[in-house]
Short mmCIF file of C-alpha atoms and ligand atoms in Angstrom, two decimals:
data_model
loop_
_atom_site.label_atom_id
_atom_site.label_comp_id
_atom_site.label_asym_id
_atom_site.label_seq_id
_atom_site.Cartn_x
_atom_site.Cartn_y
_atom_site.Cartn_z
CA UNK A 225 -58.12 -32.24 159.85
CA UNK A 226 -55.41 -30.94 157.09
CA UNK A 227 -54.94 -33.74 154.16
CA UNK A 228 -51.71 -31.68 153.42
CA UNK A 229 -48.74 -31.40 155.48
CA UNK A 230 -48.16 -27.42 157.05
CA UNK A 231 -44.73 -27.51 154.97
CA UNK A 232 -46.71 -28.18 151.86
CA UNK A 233 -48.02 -24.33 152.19
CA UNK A 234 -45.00 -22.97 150.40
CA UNK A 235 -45.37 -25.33 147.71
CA UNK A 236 -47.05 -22.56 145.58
CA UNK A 237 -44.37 -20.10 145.84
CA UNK A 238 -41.43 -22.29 145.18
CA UNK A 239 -42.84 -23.48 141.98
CA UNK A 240 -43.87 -20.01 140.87
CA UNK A 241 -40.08 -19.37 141.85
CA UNK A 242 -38.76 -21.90 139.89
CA UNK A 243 -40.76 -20.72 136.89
CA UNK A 244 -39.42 -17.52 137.16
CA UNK A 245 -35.52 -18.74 137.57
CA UNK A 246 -36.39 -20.91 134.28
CA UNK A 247 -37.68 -17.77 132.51
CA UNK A 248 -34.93 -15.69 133.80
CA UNK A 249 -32.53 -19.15 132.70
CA UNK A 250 -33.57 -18.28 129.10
CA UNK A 251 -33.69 -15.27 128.55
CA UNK A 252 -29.85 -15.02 129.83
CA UNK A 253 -28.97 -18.06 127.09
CA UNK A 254 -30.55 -15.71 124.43
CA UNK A 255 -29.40 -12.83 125.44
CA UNK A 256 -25.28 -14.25 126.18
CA UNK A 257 -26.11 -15.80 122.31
CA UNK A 258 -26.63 -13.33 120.60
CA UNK A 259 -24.32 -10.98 122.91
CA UNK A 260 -21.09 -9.84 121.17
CA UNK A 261 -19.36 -11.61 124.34
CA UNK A 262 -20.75 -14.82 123.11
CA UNK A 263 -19.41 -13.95 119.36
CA UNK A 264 -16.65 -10.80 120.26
CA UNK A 265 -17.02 -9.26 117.65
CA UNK A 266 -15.81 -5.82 119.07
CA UNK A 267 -13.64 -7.49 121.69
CA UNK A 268 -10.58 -4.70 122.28
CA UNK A 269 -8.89 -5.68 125.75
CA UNK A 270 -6.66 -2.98 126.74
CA UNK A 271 -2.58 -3.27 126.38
CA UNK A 272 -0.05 -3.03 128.62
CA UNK A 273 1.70 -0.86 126.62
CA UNK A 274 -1.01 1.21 124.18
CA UNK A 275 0.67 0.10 121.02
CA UNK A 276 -1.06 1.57 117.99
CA UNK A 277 -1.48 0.19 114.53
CA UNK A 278 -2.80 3.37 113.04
CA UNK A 279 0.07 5.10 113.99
CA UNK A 280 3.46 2.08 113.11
CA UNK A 281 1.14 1.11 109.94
CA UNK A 282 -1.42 3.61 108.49
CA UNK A 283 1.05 6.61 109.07
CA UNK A 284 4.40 5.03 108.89
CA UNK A 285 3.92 2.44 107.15
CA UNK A 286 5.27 -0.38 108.58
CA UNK A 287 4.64 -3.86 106.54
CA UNK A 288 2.61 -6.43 108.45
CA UNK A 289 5.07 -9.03 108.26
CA UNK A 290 7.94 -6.84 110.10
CA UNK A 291 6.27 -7.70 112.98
CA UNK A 292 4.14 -10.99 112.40
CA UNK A 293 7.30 -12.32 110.82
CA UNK A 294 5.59 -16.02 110.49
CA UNK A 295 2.40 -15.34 109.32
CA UNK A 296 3.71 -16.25 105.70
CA UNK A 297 4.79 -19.87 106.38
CA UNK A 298 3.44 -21.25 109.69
CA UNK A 299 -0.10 -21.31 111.08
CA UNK A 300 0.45 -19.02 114.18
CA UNK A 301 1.08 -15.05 112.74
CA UNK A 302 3.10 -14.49 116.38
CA UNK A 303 2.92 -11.06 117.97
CA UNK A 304 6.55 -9.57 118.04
CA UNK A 305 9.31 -9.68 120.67
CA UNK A 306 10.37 -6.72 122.95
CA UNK A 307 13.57 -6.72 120.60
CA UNK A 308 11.43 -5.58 117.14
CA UNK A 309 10.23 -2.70 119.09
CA UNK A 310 13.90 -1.71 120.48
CA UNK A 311 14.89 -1.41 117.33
CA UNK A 312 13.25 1.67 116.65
CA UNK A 313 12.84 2.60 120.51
CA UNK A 314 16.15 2.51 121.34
CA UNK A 315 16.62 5.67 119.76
CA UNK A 316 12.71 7.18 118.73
CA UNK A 317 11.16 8.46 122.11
CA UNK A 318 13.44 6.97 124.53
CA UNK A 319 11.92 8.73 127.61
CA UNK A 320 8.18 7.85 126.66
CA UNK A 321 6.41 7.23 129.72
CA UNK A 322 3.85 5.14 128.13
CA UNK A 323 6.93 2.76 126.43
CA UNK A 324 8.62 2.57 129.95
CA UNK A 325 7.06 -1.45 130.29
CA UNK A 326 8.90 -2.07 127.15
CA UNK A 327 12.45 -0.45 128.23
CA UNK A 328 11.12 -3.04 131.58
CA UNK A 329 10.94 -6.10 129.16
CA UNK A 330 14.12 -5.15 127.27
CA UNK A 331 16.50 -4.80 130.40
CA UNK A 332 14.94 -7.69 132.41
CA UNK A 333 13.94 -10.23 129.54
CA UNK A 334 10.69 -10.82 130.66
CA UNK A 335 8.44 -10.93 127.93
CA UNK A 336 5.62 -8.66 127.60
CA UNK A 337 2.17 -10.25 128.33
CA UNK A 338 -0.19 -8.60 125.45
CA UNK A 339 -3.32 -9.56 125.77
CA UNK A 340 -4.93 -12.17 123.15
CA UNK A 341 -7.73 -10.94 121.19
CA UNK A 342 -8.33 -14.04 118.03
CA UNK A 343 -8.31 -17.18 119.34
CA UNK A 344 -10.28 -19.97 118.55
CA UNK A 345 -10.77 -23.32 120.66
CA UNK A 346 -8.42 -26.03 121.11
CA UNK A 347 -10.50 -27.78 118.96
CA UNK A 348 -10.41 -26.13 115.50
CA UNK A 349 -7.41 -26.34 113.02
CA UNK A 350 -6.23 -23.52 111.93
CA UNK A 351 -3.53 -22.15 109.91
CA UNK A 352 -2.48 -18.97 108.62
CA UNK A 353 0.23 -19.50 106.11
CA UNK A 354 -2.44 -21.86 103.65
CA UNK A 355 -4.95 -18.44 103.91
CA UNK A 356 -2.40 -15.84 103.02
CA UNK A 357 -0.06 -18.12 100.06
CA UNK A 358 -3.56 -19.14 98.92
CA UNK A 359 -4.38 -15.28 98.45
CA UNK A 360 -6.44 -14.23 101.07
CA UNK A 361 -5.53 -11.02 102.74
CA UNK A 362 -5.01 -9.84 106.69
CA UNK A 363 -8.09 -6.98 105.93
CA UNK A 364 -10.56 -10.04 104.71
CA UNK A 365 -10.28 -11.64 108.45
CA UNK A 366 -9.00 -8.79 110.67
CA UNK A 367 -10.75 -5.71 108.81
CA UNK A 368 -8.91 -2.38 108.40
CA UNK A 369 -5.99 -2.80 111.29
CA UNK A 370 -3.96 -0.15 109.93
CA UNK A 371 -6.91 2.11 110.87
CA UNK A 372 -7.19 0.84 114.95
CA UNK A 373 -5.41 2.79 117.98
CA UNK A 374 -6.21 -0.41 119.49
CA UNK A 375 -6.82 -3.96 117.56
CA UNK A 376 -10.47 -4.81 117.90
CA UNK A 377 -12.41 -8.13 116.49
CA UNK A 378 -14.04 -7.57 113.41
CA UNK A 379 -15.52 -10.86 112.35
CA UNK A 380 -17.09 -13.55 114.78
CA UNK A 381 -14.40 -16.41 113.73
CA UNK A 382 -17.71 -18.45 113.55
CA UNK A 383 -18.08 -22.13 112.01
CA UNK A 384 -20.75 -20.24 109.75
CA UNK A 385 -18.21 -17.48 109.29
CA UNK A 386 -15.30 -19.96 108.01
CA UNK A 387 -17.99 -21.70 105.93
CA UNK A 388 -19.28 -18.85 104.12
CA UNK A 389 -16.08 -18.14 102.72
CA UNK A 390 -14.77 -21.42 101.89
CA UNK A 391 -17.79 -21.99 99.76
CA UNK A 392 -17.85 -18.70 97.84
CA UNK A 393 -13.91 -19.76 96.94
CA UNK A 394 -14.81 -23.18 95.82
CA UNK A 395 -17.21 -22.33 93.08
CA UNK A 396 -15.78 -18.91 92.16
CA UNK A 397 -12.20 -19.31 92.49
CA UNK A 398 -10.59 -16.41 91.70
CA UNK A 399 -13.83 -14.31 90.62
CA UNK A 400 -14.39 -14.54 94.87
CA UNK A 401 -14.11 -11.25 96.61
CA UNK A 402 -12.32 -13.17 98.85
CA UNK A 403 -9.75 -13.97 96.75
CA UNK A 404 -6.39 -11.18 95.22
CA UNK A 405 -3.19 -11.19 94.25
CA UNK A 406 -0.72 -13.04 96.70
CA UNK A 407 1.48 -10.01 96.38
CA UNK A 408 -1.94 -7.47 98.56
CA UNK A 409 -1.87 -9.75 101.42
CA UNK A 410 -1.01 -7.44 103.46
CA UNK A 411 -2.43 -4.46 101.58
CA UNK A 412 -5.17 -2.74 103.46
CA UNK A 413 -6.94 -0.86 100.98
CA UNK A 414 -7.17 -3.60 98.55
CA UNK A 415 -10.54 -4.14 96.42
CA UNK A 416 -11.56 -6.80 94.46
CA UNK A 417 -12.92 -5.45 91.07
CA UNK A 418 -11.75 -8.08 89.01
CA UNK A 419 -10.95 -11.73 88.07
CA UNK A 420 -7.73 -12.97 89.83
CA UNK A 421 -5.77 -15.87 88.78
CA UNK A 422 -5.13 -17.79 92.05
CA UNK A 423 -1.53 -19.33 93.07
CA UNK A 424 -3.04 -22.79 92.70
CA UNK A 425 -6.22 -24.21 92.39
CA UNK A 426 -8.18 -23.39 95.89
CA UNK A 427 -9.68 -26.45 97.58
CA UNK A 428 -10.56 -25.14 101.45
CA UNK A 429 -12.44 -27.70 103.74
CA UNK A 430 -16.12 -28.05 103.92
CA UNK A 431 -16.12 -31.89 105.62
CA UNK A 432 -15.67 -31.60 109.33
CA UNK A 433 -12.72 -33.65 109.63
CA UNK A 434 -11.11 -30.30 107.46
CA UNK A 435 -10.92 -28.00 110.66
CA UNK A 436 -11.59 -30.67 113.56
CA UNK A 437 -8.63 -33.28 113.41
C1 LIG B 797 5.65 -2.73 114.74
C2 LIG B 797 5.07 -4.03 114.93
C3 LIG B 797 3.74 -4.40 114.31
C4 LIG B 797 3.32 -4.24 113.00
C5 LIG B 797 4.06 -3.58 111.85
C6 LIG B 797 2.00 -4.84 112.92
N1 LIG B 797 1.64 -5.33 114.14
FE1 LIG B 797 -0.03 -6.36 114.57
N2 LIG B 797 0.49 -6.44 116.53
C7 LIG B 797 1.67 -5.96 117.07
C8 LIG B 797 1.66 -6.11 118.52
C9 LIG B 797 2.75 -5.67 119.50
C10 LIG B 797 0.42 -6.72 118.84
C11 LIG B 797 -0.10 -7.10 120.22
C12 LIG B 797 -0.68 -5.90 120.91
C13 LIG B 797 -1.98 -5.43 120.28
O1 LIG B 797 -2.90 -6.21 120.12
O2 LIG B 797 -2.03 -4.23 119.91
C14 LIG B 797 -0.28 -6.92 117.57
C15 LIG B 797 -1.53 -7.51 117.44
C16 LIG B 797 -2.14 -7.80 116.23
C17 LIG B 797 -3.37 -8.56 116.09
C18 LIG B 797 -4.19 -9.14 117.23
C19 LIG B 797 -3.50 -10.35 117.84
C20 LIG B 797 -4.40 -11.11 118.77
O3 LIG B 797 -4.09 -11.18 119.96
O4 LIG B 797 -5.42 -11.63 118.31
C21 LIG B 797 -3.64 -8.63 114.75
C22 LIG B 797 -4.82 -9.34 114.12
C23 LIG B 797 -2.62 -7.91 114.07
N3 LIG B 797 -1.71 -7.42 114.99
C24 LIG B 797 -2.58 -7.73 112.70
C25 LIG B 797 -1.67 -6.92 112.05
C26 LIG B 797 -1.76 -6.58 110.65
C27 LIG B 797 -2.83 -7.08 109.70
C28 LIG B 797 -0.70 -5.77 110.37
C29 LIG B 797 -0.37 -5.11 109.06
C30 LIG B 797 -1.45 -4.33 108.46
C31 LIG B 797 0.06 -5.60 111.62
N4 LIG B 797 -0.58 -6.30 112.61
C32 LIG B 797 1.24 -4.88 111.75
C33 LIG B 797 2.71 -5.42 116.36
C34 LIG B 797 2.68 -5.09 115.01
C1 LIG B 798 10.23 1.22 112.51
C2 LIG B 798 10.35 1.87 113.79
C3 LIG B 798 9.40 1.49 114.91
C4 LIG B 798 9.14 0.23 115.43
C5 LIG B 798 9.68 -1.10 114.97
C6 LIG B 798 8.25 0.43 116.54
N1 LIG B 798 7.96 1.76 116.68
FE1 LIG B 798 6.76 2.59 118.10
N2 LIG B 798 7.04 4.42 117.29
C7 LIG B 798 7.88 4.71 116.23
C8 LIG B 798 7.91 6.14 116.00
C9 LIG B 798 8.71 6.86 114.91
C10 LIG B 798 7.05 6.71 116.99
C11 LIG B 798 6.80 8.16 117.27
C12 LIG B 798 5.89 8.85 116.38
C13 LIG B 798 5.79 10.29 116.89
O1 LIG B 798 6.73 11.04 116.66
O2 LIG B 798 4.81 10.59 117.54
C14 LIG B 798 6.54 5.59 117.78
C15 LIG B 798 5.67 5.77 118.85
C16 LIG B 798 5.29 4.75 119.70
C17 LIG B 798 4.50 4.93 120.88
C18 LIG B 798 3.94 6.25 121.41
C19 LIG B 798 4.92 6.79 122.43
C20 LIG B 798 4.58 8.14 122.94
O3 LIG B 798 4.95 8.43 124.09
O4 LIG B 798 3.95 8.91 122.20
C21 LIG B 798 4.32 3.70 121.46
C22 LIG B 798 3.56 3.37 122.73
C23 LIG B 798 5.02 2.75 120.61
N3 LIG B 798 5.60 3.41 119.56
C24 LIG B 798 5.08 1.38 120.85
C25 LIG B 798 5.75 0.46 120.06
C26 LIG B 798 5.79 -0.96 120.31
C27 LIG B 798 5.12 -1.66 121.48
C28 LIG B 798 6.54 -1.51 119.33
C29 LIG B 798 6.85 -2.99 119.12
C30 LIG B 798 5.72 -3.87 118.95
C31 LIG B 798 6.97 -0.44 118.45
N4 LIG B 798 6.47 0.75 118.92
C32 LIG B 798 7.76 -0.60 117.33
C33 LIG B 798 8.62 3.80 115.51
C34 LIG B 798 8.64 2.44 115.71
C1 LIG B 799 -8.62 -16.57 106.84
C2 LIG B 799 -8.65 -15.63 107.90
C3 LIG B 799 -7.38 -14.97 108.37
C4 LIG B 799 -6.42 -14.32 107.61
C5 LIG B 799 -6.37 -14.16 106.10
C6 LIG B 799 -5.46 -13.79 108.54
N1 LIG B 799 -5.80 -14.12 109.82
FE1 LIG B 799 -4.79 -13.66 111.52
N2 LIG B 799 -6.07 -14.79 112.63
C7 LIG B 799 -7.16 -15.49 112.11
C8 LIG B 799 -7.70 -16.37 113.12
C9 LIG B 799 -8.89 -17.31 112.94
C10 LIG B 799 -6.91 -16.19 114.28
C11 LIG B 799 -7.01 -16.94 115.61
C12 LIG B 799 -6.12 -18.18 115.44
C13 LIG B 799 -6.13 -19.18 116.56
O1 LIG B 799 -6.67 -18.93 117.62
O2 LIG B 799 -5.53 -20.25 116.35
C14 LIG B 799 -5.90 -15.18 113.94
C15 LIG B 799 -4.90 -14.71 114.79
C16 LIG B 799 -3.94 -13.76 114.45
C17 LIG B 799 -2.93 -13.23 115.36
C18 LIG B 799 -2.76 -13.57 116.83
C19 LIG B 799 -2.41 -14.99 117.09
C20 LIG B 799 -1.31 -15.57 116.25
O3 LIG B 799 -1.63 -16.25 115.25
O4 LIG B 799 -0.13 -15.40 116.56
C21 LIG B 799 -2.18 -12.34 114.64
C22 LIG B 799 -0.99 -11.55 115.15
C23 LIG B 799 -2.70 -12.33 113.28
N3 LIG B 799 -3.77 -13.20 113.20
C24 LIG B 799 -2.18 -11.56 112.26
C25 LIG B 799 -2.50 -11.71 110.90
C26 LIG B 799 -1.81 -11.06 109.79
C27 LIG B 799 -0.65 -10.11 109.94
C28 LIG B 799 -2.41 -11.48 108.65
C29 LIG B 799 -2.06 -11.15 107.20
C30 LIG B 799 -0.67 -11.33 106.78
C31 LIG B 799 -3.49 -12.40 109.04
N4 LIG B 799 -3.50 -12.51 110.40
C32 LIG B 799 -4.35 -13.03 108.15
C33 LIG B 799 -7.66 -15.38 110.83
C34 LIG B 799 -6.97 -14.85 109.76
C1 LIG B 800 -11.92 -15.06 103.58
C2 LIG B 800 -11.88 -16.48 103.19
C3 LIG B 800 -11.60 -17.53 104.25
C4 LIG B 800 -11.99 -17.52 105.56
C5 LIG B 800 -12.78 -16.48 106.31
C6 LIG B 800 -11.50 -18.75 106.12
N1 LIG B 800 -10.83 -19.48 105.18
FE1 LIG B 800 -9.93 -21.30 105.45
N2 LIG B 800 -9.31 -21.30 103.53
C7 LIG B 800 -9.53 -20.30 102.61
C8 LIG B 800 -8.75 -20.56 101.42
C9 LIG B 800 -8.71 -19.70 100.15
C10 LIG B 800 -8.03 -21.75 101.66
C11 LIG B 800 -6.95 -22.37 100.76
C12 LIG B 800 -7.44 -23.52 99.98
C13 LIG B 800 -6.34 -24.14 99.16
O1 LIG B 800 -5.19 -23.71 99.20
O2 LIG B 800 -6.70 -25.08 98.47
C14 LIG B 800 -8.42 -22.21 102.99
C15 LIG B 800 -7.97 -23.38 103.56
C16 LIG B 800 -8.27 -23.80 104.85
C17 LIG B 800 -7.85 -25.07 105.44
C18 LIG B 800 -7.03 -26.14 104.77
C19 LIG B 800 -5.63 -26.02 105.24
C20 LIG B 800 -4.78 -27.19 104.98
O3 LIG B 800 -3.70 -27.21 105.60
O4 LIG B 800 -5.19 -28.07 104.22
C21 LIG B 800 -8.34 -25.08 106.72
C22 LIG B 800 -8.16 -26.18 107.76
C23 LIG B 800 -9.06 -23.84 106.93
N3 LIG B 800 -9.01 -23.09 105.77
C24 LIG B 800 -9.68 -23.50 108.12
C25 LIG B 800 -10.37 -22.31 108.31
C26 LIG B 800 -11.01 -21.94 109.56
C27 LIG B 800 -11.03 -22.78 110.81
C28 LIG B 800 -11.56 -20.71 109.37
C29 LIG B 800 -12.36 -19.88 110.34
C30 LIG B 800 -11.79 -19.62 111.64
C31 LIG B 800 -11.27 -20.32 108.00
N4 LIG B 800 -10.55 -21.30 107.39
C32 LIG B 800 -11.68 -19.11 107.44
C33 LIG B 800 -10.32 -19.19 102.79
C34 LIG B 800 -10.88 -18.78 104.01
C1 LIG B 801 -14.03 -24.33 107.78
C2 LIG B 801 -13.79 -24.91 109.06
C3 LIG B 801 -14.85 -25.79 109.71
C4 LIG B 801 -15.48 -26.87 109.15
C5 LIG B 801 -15.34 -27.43 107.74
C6 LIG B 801 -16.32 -27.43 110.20
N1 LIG B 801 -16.19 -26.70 111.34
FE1 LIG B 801 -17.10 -27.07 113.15
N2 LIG B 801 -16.27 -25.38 113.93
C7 LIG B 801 -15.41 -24.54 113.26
C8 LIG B 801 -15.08 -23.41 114.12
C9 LIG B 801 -14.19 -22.24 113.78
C10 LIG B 801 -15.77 -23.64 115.35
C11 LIG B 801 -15.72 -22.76 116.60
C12 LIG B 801 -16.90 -21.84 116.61
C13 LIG B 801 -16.91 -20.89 117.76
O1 LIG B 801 -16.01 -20.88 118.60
O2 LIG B 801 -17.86 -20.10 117.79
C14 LIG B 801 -16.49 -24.89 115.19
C15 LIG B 801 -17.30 -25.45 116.18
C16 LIG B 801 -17.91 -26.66 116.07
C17 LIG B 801 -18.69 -27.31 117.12
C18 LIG B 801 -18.93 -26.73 118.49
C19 LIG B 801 -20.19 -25.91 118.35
C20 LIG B 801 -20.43 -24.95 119.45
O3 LIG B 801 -21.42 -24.24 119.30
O4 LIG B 801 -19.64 -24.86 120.38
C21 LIG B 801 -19.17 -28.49 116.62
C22 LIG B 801 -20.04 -29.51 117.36
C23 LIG B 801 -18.72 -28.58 115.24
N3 LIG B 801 -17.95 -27.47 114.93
C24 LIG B 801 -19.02 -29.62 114.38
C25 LIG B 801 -18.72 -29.65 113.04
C26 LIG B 801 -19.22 -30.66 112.10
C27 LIG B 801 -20.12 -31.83 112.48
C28 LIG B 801 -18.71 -30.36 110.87
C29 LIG B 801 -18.97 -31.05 109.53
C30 LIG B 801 -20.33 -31.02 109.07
C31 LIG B 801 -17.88 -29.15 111.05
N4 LIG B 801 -17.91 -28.75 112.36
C32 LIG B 801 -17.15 -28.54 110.02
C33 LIG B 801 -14.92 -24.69 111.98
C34 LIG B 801 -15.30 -25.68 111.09
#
């Protein structure tokens, strides 16, 4: 006489399976977390073309702002049209195998698709002319780009990340590490050593509605 059902009999093994899936559940959540894929910081997609900022910037010594023309005066920086880089390549290394998808883009007008590396979610307001007027610099969110063969993520773009520094330049103002002379923006090697008087009096968000409108 069996007081169970025969099917019953697995009944052990699919709960010890379930307990194992739910273990295995969170360990994956902690581990994706706290994984840089979950933050990317480090993220460094490959290029069609591999365009180096060591190389135009660190060695000769391109400005920032040839390039990301609107980085001073709307929120998107923009990466550059096939046209900024024909100016030079027109004539500089005109048979450069590894420019050819370029000369491709230049004769056909078809963009180039470079791969996006920043970019936050729909969600969260963001704007890039208010950072650099208000005299935060490209090397405070993007780290040393003048030094990268290819551009890599430095800094997790995190609520907490944000945060942290609009704090520190509320109470400090220009005594913030954070904060320098309009004129560095772009300046790479720039250290803060000393009181700066800021272009205005700095006011970034801390209530939500600040970066979520
Ligand atoms: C000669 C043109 C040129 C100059 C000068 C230049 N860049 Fe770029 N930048 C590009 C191109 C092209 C890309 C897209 C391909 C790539 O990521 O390498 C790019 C990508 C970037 C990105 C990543 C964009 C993304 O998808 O998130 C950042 C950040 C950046 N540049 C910052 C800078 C900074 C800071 C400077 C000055 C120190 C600078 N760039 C100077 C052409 C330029
Ligand atoms: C102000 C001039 C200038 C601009 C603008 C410029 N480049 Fe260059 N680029 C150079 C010079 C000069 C070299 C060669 C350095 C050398 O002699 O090795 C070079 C080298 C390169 C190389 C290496 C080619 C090889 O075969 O070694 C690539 C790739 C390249 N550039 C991509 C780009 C891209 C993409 C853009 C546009 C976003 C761009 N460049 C804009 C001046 C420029
Ligand atoms: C306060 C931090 C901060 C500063 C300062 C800053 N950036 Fe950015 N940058 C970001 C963030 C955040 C993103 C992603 C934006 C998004 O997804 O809307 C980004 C994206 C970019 C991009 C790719 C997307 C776009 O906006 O077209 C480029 C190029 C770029 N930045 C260049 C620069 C340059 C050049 C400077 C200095 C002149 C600079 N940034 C200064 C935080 C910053
Ligand atoms: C390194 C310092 C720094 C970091 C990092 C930073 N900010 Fe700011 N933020 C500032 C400063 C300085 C201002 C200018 C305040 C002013 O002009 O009163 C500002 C202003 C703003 C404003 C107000 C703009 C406006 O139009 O009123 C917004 C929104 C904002 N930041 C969003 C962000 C977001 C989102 C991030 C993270 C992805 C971020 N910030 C990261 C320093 C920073
Ligand atoms: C300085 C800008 C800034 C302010 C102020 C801010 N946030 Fe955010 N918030 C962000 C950014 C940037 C992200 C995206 C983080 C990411 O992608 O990792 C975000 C993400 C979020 C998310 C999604 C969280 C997640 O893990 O996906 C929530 C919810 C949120 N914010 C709520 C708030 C609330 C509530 C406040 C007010 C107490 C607030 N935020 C204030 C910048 C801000």
């Amino acid at each position: 006489m069996q007081i169970f059902p025969r099917s019953l009999n697995k009944l052990p093994l699919v709960v010890a399976g379930g307990a194992g899936f739910g273990l295995v559940a969170v360990v994956f959540l902690i581990w994706y977390y706290f994984s840089p894929w979950f933050t990317q910081v480090g993220y460094a997609p490959k290029q069609p073309v591999p365009y180096s900022h060591r190389l135009h910037v660190g060695e000769l010594g391109l400005d920032c702002r040839y390039c990301h023309v609107n980085v001073e005066r709307a929120p998107l920086a923009m990466v550059p049209p096939t046209e900024t880089c024909m100016n030079c390549h027109q004539l500089v290394k005109t048979d450069s195998q590894e420019l050819q998808p370029i000369r491709d883009s230049w004769q056909t007008g078809k963009p180039m698709e470079w791969a996006r590396i920043h970019k936050l979610p729909d969600y969260v307001y963001f704007d890039h002319s208010v950072h650099v007027t208000g005299g935060v610099g490209c090397a405070s969110c993007h780290g040393r780009i003048d030094q990268m063969e290819r551009v890599r993520m430095e800094k997790p773009l995190s609520m907490g990340w944000c945060l942290e520094c609009h704090r520190d330049v509320k109470e400090k103002q220009g005594d913030s590490a954070f904060i320098r002379p309009v004129s560095e923006m772009t300046n790479m090697a720039f250290v803060h050593t000393d009181h700066v008087d800021p272009p205005r009096k700095l006011n970034p968000p801390e209530n939500c509605a600040g970066c979520h409108r």
